[in-house]
């Protein structure tokens, strides 16, 4: 990135200077517009989400056969939505959060198969590729029972193909485990941030893990190159993939039903606030896109990123998207939140979010462990540090001057006491006990 342009941006924007100093910031997106207007110019629509949902339904018998833990839900990969009012009380007491409405947790940390939000996008993309491939070779029709794909003759067919992906850990787990289940040869290119136990787990499934000393972007670049050189290799491109994005977006339709079951209304009088941790942007972007399709202007979505790796915030606030990296403004990109250790955002997701996203929070690494312990204390639920980033939104929302202005501008003052808040817990259930113990005892003084 050109230095003079960056300097000019830094000079004119105090928020960016705080971002550069690795201070916690709250950013309101000035480009957000009414949903109806945003929809007019969107390249994707509700029909695309419906299509993805229908595909997952076709694969449900196959998923159920390969992963018996999904039987109770008929092969649907979904997570619970649960009240965490004790955590709300704790936030209000300990952090002076003034949170008024109901606080809920979306437990994607406990999604079957991959134990993280990546079980949505990653698995969906592998299945989409599988369906396309099988139909193109005349061995599958959409009206078939897809359970047959688990039979040896089909596995042998898919074994001729390779699927590759670059990952900080969780995406690799989701793609690797699902690829192995279908029968593919899977290669996961892991960045330096990836935890050892995630690599070990993948290798136990027969997945090839290639380790890099470099960061996520470098792992992706190498993975893409190796895949391009192989005629029978498919690369899952987290920075550009529409399929991943739509796999995540399906979450919104399912959430709508869960809110109805809990008799939680979401409409203009009953706003919904959602806080999602952000790395390259695919997961929070896809979920936000879906939520806006379902709830329109009644939902207010915020991303949360680590102070050393706020790539989406940097890209969106400068309008430079993937043309700028956090290293360009002197940040390290290094964070204990391994799932969020990304220095350059997805340009595709950044553009999609421009008219939809309400804003962003950044959070210090030390606080991730505080929130992790708070959740264990208040609710007895373990989440990984990346997932805990989302609590920064709930903790800071109603005490922040920036958000007070947002609330006024959107005429929400009277409605905040009727609001529901969802913290999107993106990972944690597969973390081994000895690592949990390590996390529980980690204290960072910043
Ligand atoms: C990947 C990940 C995210 C963020 O998803 P992106 O698509 O990279 O933005 C958040 N939390 C966890 C635990 C993750 O693994």
Coordinates of C-alpha atoms and ligand atoms in Angstrom, one line a residue:
X1 CA 0.0 0.0 0.0
X2 CA 1.2 3.5 -0.8
X3 CA 2.5 5.2 2.3
X4 CA 1.4 8.7 1.4
X5 CA -2.2 7.6 1.0
X6 CA -2.1 5.8 4.4
X7 CA -0.5 8.9 6.1
X8 CA -3.3 11.1 4.6
X9 CA -6.0 8.7 5.9
X10 CA -4.3 8.6 9.4
X11 CA -4.1 12.4 9.5
X12 CA -7.8 13.0 8.7
X13 CA -9.2 10.2 11.0
X14 CA -8.7 10.1 14.8
X15 CA -10.3 6.7 15.0
X16 CA -7.6 5.3 12.7
X17 CA -4.9 6.8 14.8
X18 CA -6.3 5.0 17.8
X19 CA -6.5 1.8 15.7
X20 CA -2.9 2.3 14.8
X21 CA -2.0 2.7 18.5
X22 CA -3.6 -0.7 19.2
X23 CA -6.2 1.0 21.4
X24 CA -9.7 -0.4 21.7
X25 CA -12.1 1.5 19.4
X26 CA -15.7 1.6 18.5
X27 CA -16.5 2.4 14.9
X28 CA -19.9 3.2 13.4
X29 CA -20.2 2.4 9.7
X30 CA -21.1 5.7 7.9
X31 CA -22.0 3.8 4.7
X32 CA -24.9 1.7 6.2
X33 CA -28.2 2.4 4.4
X34 CA -31.8 1.2 4.8
X35 CA -32.0 -2.5 4.0
X36 CA -34.5 -2.1 1.1
X37 CA -32.0 0.2 -0.7
X38 CA -29.0 -2.1 0.0
X39 CA -30.9 -5.0 -1.4
X40 CA -31.5 -3.3 -4.8
X41 CA -27.8 -3.5 -5.6
X42 CA -26.8 -6.7 -3.9
X43 CA -25.2 -9.5 -6.1
X44 CA -26.7 -12.1 -3.7
X45 CA -30.3 -12.5 -2.5
X46 CA -32.5 -14.6 -0.3
X47 CA -33.0 -17.0 -3.2
X48 CA -29.3 -17.9 -2.9
X49 CA -29.7 -18.6 0.8
X50 CA -32.7 -20.8 0.1
X51 CA -30.7 -22.7 -2.5
X52 CA -27.9 -23.3 0.0
X53 CA -30.4 -24.4 2.6
X54 CA -32.1 -26.9 0.2
X55 CA -28.7 -28.3 -0.7
X56 CA -27.9 -28.9 3.0
X57 CA -31.3 -30.7 3.3
X58 CA -30.4 -33.0 0.4
X59 CA -27.2 -33.9 2.1
X60 CA -28.8 -34.5 5.5
X61 CA -29.1 -38.3 5.1
X62 CA -25.4 -38.5 4.1
X63 CA -24.4 -36.3 7.0
X64 CA -26.4 -38.4 9.4
X65 CA -24.8 -41.6 8.1
X66 CA -21.2 -40.2 8.4
X67 CA -21.7 -38.3 11.7
X68 CA -24.1 -40.1 14.0
X69 CA -24.0 -37.2 16.5
X70 CA -26.2 -35.3 14.0
X71 CA -29.0 -38.0 14.1
X72 CA -31.0 -36.2 16.8
X73 CA -31.5 -33.2 14.4
X74 CA -31.9 -35.4 11.3
X75 CA -28.5 -34.6 9.8
X76 CA -28.9 -30.9 10.3
X77 CA -25.7 -29.1 11.6
X78 CA -27.2 -26.6 14.0
X79 CA -26.4 -25.2 17.4
X80 CA -28.6 -24.1 20.4
X81 CA -29.6 -20.5 21.3
X82 CA -29.6 -20.0 25.0
X83 CA -30.3 -17.3 27.6
X84 CA -27.3 -16.1 29.5
X85 CA -28.9 -13.7 32.0
X86 CA -26.3 -14.4 34.7
X87 CA -23.6 -13.3 32.3
X88 CA -25.6 -10.1 31.6
X89 CA -25.8 -9.4 35.3
X90 CA -22.0 -10.0 35.6
X91 CA -21.2 -7.7 32.7
X92 CA -23.4 -5.0 34.2
X93 CA -21.8 -5.4 37.6
X94 CA -18.1 -5.9 36.6
X95 CA -17.9 -3.7 33.5
X96 CA -20.6 -1.2 34.1
X97 CA -22.2 -2.3 30.9
X98 CA -25.8 -0.9 31.5
X99 CA -27.1 -3.7 29.2
X100 CA -30.9 -3.5 29.4
X101 CA -32.5 -6.1 27.2
X102 CA -32.2 -9.9 27.1
X103 CA -28.7 -11.4 26.5
X104 CA -28.5 -14.7 24.5
X105 CA -25.7 -16.9 23.3
X106 CA -25.6 -18.6 19.9
X107 CA -23.6 -21.7 20.6
X108 CA -21.8 -22.3 17.3
X109 CA -18.9 -23.3 19.6
X110 CA -20.9 -26.5 20.0
X111 CA -21.8 -27.2 16.3
X112 CA -21.4 -30.9 15.5
X113 CA -18.5 -32.2 13.5
X114 CA -16.1 -29.3 13.7
X115 CA -16.9 -27.5 17.0
X116 CA -16.8 -24.0 15.5
X117 CA -18.7 -21.6 13.2
X118 CA -16.6 -23.1 10.3
X119 CA -18.9 -26.1 10.4
X120 CA -21.4 -23.9 8.6
X121 CA -19.4 -22.5 5.7
X122 CA -16.6 -25.0 5.4
X123 CA -18.8 -28.1 5.3
X124 CA -21.3 -26.5 3.0
X125 CA -18.6 -25.7 0.4
X126 CA -17.3 -29.2 0.4
X127 CA -20.8 -30.6 -0.1
X128 CA -21.6 -28.1 -2.8
X129 CA -18.4 -29.1 -4.7
X130 CA -19.3 -32.8 -4.1
X131 CA -22.8 -32.4 -5.5
X132 CA -21.5 -30.5 -8.6
X133 CA -18.8 -33.1 -9.2
X134 CA -21.1 -36.1 -8.8
X135 CA -23.9 -34.6 -11.0
X136 CA -21.4 -33.6 -13.7
X137 CA -20.2 -37.2 -13.8
X138 CA -23.7 -38.6 -14.0
X139 CA -23.5 -40.5 -10.7
X140 CA -26.0 -38.4 -8.8
X141 CA -29.4 -36.8 -9.3
X142 CA -30.9 -34.2 -7.0
X143 CA -33.8 -36.5 -6.4
X144 CA -31.5 -39.4 -5.1
X145 CA -31.1 -40.3 -1.4
X146 CA -27.6 -38.8 -0.9
X147 CA -26.9 -41.4 1.8
X148 CA -25.6 -43.6 -1.1
X149 CA -22.6 -41.3 -1.4
X150 CA -21.2 -43.0 1.7
X151 CA -20.9 -46.3 -0.2
X152 CA -17.4 -47.5 -1.2
X153 CA -17.8 -47.1 -5.0
X154 CA -18.6 -43.4 -4.5
X155 CA -15.8 -42.9 -2.0
X156 CA -13.4 -44.4 -4.5
X157 CA -14.6 -42.0 -7.1
X158 CA -14.0 -38.9 -4.8
X159 CA -10.6 -40.3 -3.7
X160 CA -9.3 -39.3 -7.2
X161 CA -9.8 -35.6 -6.2
X162 CA -8.0 -33.3 -3.8
X163 CA -9.4 -30.4 -1.7
X164 CA -7.0 -27.8 -0.3
X165 CA -7.5 -24.9 2.0
X166 CA -5.4 -22.3 3.8
X167 CA -6.4 -21.8 7.5
X168 CA -5.5 -20.5 10.9
X169 CA -7.0 -23.7 12.3
X170 CA -10.8 -24.0 12.5
X171 CA -11.5 -23.7 8.7
X172 CA -8.9 -26.4 8.1
X173 CA -10.7 -28.6 10.7
X174 CA -14.1 -28.2 9.1
X175 CA -12.9 -28.7 5.5
X176 CA -10.5 -31.4 6.4
X177 CA -12.9 -33.5 8.4
X178 CA -15.7 -33.2 5.9
X179 CA -13.4 -33.9 2.9
X180 CA -12.1 -37.0 4.6
X181 CA -15.7 -38.1 5.3
X182 CA -16.6 -37.9 1.6
X183 CA -13.3 -39.6 0.6
X184 CA -11.2 -36.8 -0.9
X185 CA -7.5 -36.4 -0.3
X186 CA -7.5 -33.2 1.8
X187 CA -4.5 -30.9 2.2
X188 CA -4.7 -28.1 4.8
X189 CA -2.2 -25.2 4.7
X190 CA -1.8 -24.0 8.3
X191 CA -0.6 -20.6 9.2
X192 CA 1.9 -20.1 12.1
X193 CA -1.0 -19.2 14.5
X194 CA -2.6 -22.6 14.2
X195 CA -2.6 -24.6 17.4
X196 CA -0.8 -27.9 17.6
X197 CA -3.8 -29.9 18.8
X198 CA -5.8 -28.8 15.7
X199 CA -3.0 -30.1 13.4
X200 CA -2.9 -33.4 15.4
X201 CA -6.6 -33.9 15.3
X202 CA -6.6 -33.3 11.5
X203 CA -3.8 -35.8 10.9
X204 CA -5.7 -38.4 12.9
X205 CA -8.4 -38.1 10.2
X206 CA -5.8 -38.8 7.5
X207 CA -5.6 -35.2 6.3
X208 CA -2.3 -33.8 5.1
X209 CA -1.3 -30.8 7.1
X210 CA 1.4 -28.4 5.7
X211 CA 2.8 -26.0 8.3
X212 CA 3.9 -22.4 7.5
X213 CA 6.0 -20.0 9.6
X214 CA 4.1 -17.2 7.9
X215 CA 0.7 -15.8 8.6
X216 CA -2.7 -16.7 7.1
X217 CA -2.4 -14.7 3.9
X218 CA 0.8 -16.5 3.1
X219 CA -0.7 -19.9 3.8
X220 CA -3.6 -19.1 1.5
X221 CA -1.3 -17.9 -1.2
X222 CA 0.7 -21.1 -1.2
X223 CA -2.3 -23.3 -0.9
X224 CA -3.9 -21.6 -3.9
X225 CA -0.7 -22.0 -5.9
X226 CA -0.3 -25.7 -5.2
X227 CA -3.9 -26.3 -5.9
X228 CA -3.8 -24.4 -9.2
X229 CA -0.9 -26.6 -10.4
X230 CA -2.9 -29.8 -9.8
X231 CA -5.6 -30.6 -12.4
X232 CA -7.8 -32.6 -10.0
X233 CA -7.5 -30.2 -7.0
X234 CA -10.1 -27.8 -5.7
X235 CA -9.1 -24.8 -3.6
X236 CA -11.5 -23.4 -0.9
X237 CA -10.8 -19.7 -1.1
X238 CA -11.8 -18.1 2.2
X239 CA -11.0 -14.7 0.8
X240 CA -13.4 -14.8 -2.2
X241 CA -15.8 -17.8 -1.8
X242 CA -19.5 -17.1 -2.4
X243 CA -20.2 -20.7 -1.3
X244 CA -18.6 -20.3 2.1
X245 CA -20.5 -17.1 2.6
X246 CA -23.8 -18.6 1.7
X247 CA -23.2 -21.6 4.0
X248 CA -22.8 -19.2 6.9
X249 CA -25.9 -17.2 5.8
X250 CA -28.2 -20.2 6.3
X251 CA -27.7 -19.7 10.0
X252 CA -30.1 -16.7 9.9
X253 CA -33.1 -18.7 8.7
X254 CA -32.6 -21.2 11.4
X255 CA -32.1 -18.5 14.1
X256 CA -35.4 -17.0 13.1
X257 CA -37.1 -20.2 14.1
X258 CA -35.2 -20.5 17.4
X259 CA -36.2 -16.9 18.3
X260 CA -39.8 -17.7 17.5
X261 CA -39.6 -20.8 19.7
X262 CA -38.4 -18.6 22.5
X263 CA -41.1 -16.1 21.8
X264 CA -38.6 -13.4 21.2
X265 CA -39.9 -10.8 18.8
X266 CA -37.7 -9.0 16.3
X267 CA -39.3 -6.1 14.5
X268 CA -39.0 -2.3 14.3
X269 CA -40.2 -2.0 17.9
X270 CA -38.0 -4.9 19.2
X271 CA -34.5 -4.5 17.9
X272 CA -32.0 -7.3 17.7
X273 CA -28.3 -6.6 18.3
X274 CA -25.7 -9.2 17.2
X275 CA -22.0 -9.4 18.0
X276 CA -19.8 -11.6 15.9
X277 CA -16.0 -12.2 16.0
X278 CA -14.3 -11.4 12.7
X279 CA -11.2 -12.8 11.0
X280 CA -11.0 -12.6 7.2
X281 CA -14.8 -11.8 7.3
X282 CA -16.5 -14.8 5.7
X283 CA -18.3 -16.2 8.8
X284 CA -19.5 -12.9 10.3
X285 CA -20.2 -11.5 6.9
X286 CA -22.3 -14.4 5.8
X287 CA -24.2 -14.5 9.0
X288 CA -24.8 -10.8 8.9
X289 CA -25.9 -11.0 5.2
X290 CA -28.4 -13.7 6.2
X291 CA -29.7 -11.8 9.3
X292 CA -30.3 -8.7 7.2
X293 CA -32.3 -10.7 4.7
X294 CA -34.4 -12.1 7.4
X295 CA -34.8 -9.1 9.8
X296 CA -34.0 -6.1 7.6
X297 CA -33.6 -2.9 9.6
X298 CA -34.6 -4.5 12.9
X299 CA -31.3 -6.2 13.2
X300 CA -28.1 -4.3 14.1
X301 CA -24.9 -6.3 13.4
X302 CA -21.5 -5.6 14.9
X303 CA -18.1 -7.3 14.3
X304 CA -15.4 -7.6 16.9
X305 CA -11.7 -7.9 16.1
X306 CA -8.4 -8.0 18.1
X307 CA -6.6 -4.7 18.5
X308 CA -3.6 -6.1 16.7
X309 CA -5.6 -7.6 13.8
X310 CA -8.5 -5.3 13.0
X311 CA -8.3 -6.0 9.2
X312 CA -12.0 -5.7 8.3
X313 CA -12.3 -2.5 10.3
X314 CA -9.2 -1.0 8.6
X315 CA -10.4 -2.1 5.1
X316 CA -14.0 -0.8 5.6
X317 CA -13.2 2.5 7.3
X318 CA -10.6 3.4 4.7
X319 CA -12.6 2.0 1.8
X320 CA -9.4 0.2 0.7
X321 CA -10.7 -3.3 1.7
X322 CA -8.1 -5.9 0.7
X323 CA -5.8 -3.3 -0.7
X324 CA -4.6 -2.5 2.9
X325 CA -3.3 -4.7 5.6
X326 CA -2.9 -4.1 9.4
X327 CA 0.9 -4.4 8.9
X328 CA 0.6 -1.3 6.6
X329 CA -0.2 0.8 9.6
X330 CA 2.4 -0.8 11.9
X331 CA 0.2 -3.4 13.7
X332 CA 1.6 -7.0 14.1
X333 CA -1.5 -9.0 13.2
X334 CA -0.5 -11.3 16.1
X335 CA -3.1 -12.2 18.6
X336 CA -4.0 -15.0 21.1
X337 CA -7.3 -15.2 19.2
X338 CA -6.0 -17.6 16.6
X339 CA -9.2 -17.7 14.7
X340 CA -9.1 -13.9 14.2
X341 CA -5.3 -13.6 13.4
X342 CA -5.8 -12.2 9.9
X343 CA -4.0 -9.1 8.6
X344 CA -5.8 -8.6 5.3
X345 CA -9.6 -8.8 5.0
X346 CA -11.7 -10.4 2.2
X347 CA -12.5 -7.6 -0.3
X348 CA -15.6 -9.4 -1.4
X349 CA -17.0 -9.5 2.2
X350 CA -16.0 -5.9 2.9
X351 CA -17.9 -4.7 -0.1
X352 CA -20.9 -6.8 0.8
X353 CA -20.9 -5.4 4.3
X354 CA -20.6 -1.7 3.3
X355 CA -24.3 -1.0 3.2
X356 CA -25.3 -3.6 5.9
X357 CA -22.9 -3.6 8.8
X358 CA -23.7 -1.3 11.8
X359 CA -20.2 -1.1 13.1
X360 CA -17.2 -2.7 14.8
X361 CA -15.5 -3.0 18.2
X362 CA -11.9 -3.9 18.8
X363 CA -10.7 -5.8 21.9
X364 CA -7.4 -6.3 23.8
X365 CA -6.2 -9.9 24.1
X366 CA -6.2 -9.7 27.9
X367 CA -9.9 -9.2 27.9
X368 CA -10.6 -12.3 25.9
X369 CA -9.4 -14.4 28.9
X370 CA -11.4 -12.2 31.3
X371 CA -14.5 -12.9 29.3
X372 CA -13.6 -16.6 29.1
X373 CA -13.4 -16.8 32.9
X374 CA -16.5 -14.7 33.3
X375 CA -18.5 -17.1 31.2
X376 CA -17.3 -20.1 33.2
X377 CA -18.1 -18.4 36.4
X378 CA -21.5 -17.1 35.4
X379 CA -22.8 -19.8 33.0
X380 CA -20.4 -22.7 33.2
X381 CA -19.8 -22.6 29.5
X382 CA -16.3 -22.9 28.0
X383 CA -15.5 -20.8 24.9
X384 CA -12.2 -20.4 23.0
X385 CA -10.5 -17.0 23.2
X386 CA -11.5 -16.0 19.6
X387 CA -15.2 -16.6 20.4
X388 CA -15.0 -14.5 23.6
X389 CA -14.2 -11.5 21.5
X390 CA -17.9 -11.2 20.9
X391 CA -18.6 -10.2 24.5
X392 CA -16.8 -6.9 23.9
X393 CA -19.9 -5.8 21.9
X394 CA -22.4 -6.6 24.6
X395 CA -20.1 -5.2 27.4
X396 CA -19.4 -1.9 25.6
X397 CA -22.6 -1.2 23.6
X398 CA -24.7 0.8 26.0
X399 CA -21.8 2.5 27.8
X400 CA -20.2 3.9 24.6
X401 CA -20.8 7.5 23.4
X402 CA -20.4 6.4 19.8
X403 CA -23.2 3.9 20.2
X404 CA -25.4 6.4 22.1
X405 CA -25.2 8.5 19.0
X406 CA -26.1 5.5 16.8
X407 CA -29.1 4.8 19.1
X408 CA -30.3 8.4 18.8
X409 CA -29.8 8.5 15.1
X410 CA -31.8 5.3 14.6
X411 CA -34.5 6.4 17.1
X412 CA -33.8 3.4 19.3
X413 CA -33.8 5.2 22.8
X414 CA -37.2 4.0 23.9
X415 CA -36.7 0.5 22.3
X416 CA -33.4 -0.5 24.0
X417 CA -35.2 -2.0 27.0
X418 CA -37.1 -4.3 24.7
X419 CA -34.0 -5.2 22.7
X420 CA -32.4 -8.7 22.5
X421 CA -28.7 -9.1 22.2
X422 CA -27.0 -12.2 20.7
X423 CA -23.3 -13.0 21.4
X424 CA -22.2 -15.3 18.6
X425 CA -19.9 -17.9 20.3
X426 CA -17.8 -19.1 17.3
X427 CA -15.8 -21.9 18.8
X428 CA -14.5 -23.9 21.7
X429 CA -16.1 -27.4 22.3
X430 CA -13.3 -29.3 20.7
X431 CA -10.5 -27.6 22.8
X432 CA -8.7 -30.4 24.8
X433 CA -8.9 -30.2 28.6
X434 CA -5.2 -29.3 29.2
X435 CA -5.5 -26.3 26.8
X436 CA -8.7 -25.2 28.6
X437 CA -6.7 -25.3 31.8
X438 CA -4.0 -23.2 30.2
X439 CA -6.6 -20.6 29.0
X440 CA -8.3 -20.4 32.4
X441 CA -5.0 -19.4 33.9
X442 CA -3.8 -17.0 31.2
X443 CA -3.6 -13.4 32.4
X444 CA -2.2 -10.7 30.1
X445 CA -1.2 -7.3 31.5
X446 CA -1.4 -4.7 28.8
Ligands
LIG1 C1 -12.8 -18.3 11.7 C2 -13.3 -17.9 13.0 C3 -13.9 -16.6 13.2 C4 -14.0 -15.6 12.1 O1 -14.4 -16.1 10.9 P1 -13.8 -15.4 9.6 O2 -14.6 -16.0 8.4 O3 -12.3 -15.7 9.5 O4 -14.0 -13.9 9.7 C5 -14.3 -16.4 14.5 N1 -14.2 -17.2 15.5 C6 -13.6 -18.4 15.4 C7 -13.5 -19.3 16.6 C8 -13.1 -18.8 14.1 O5 -12.5 -20.0 14.0

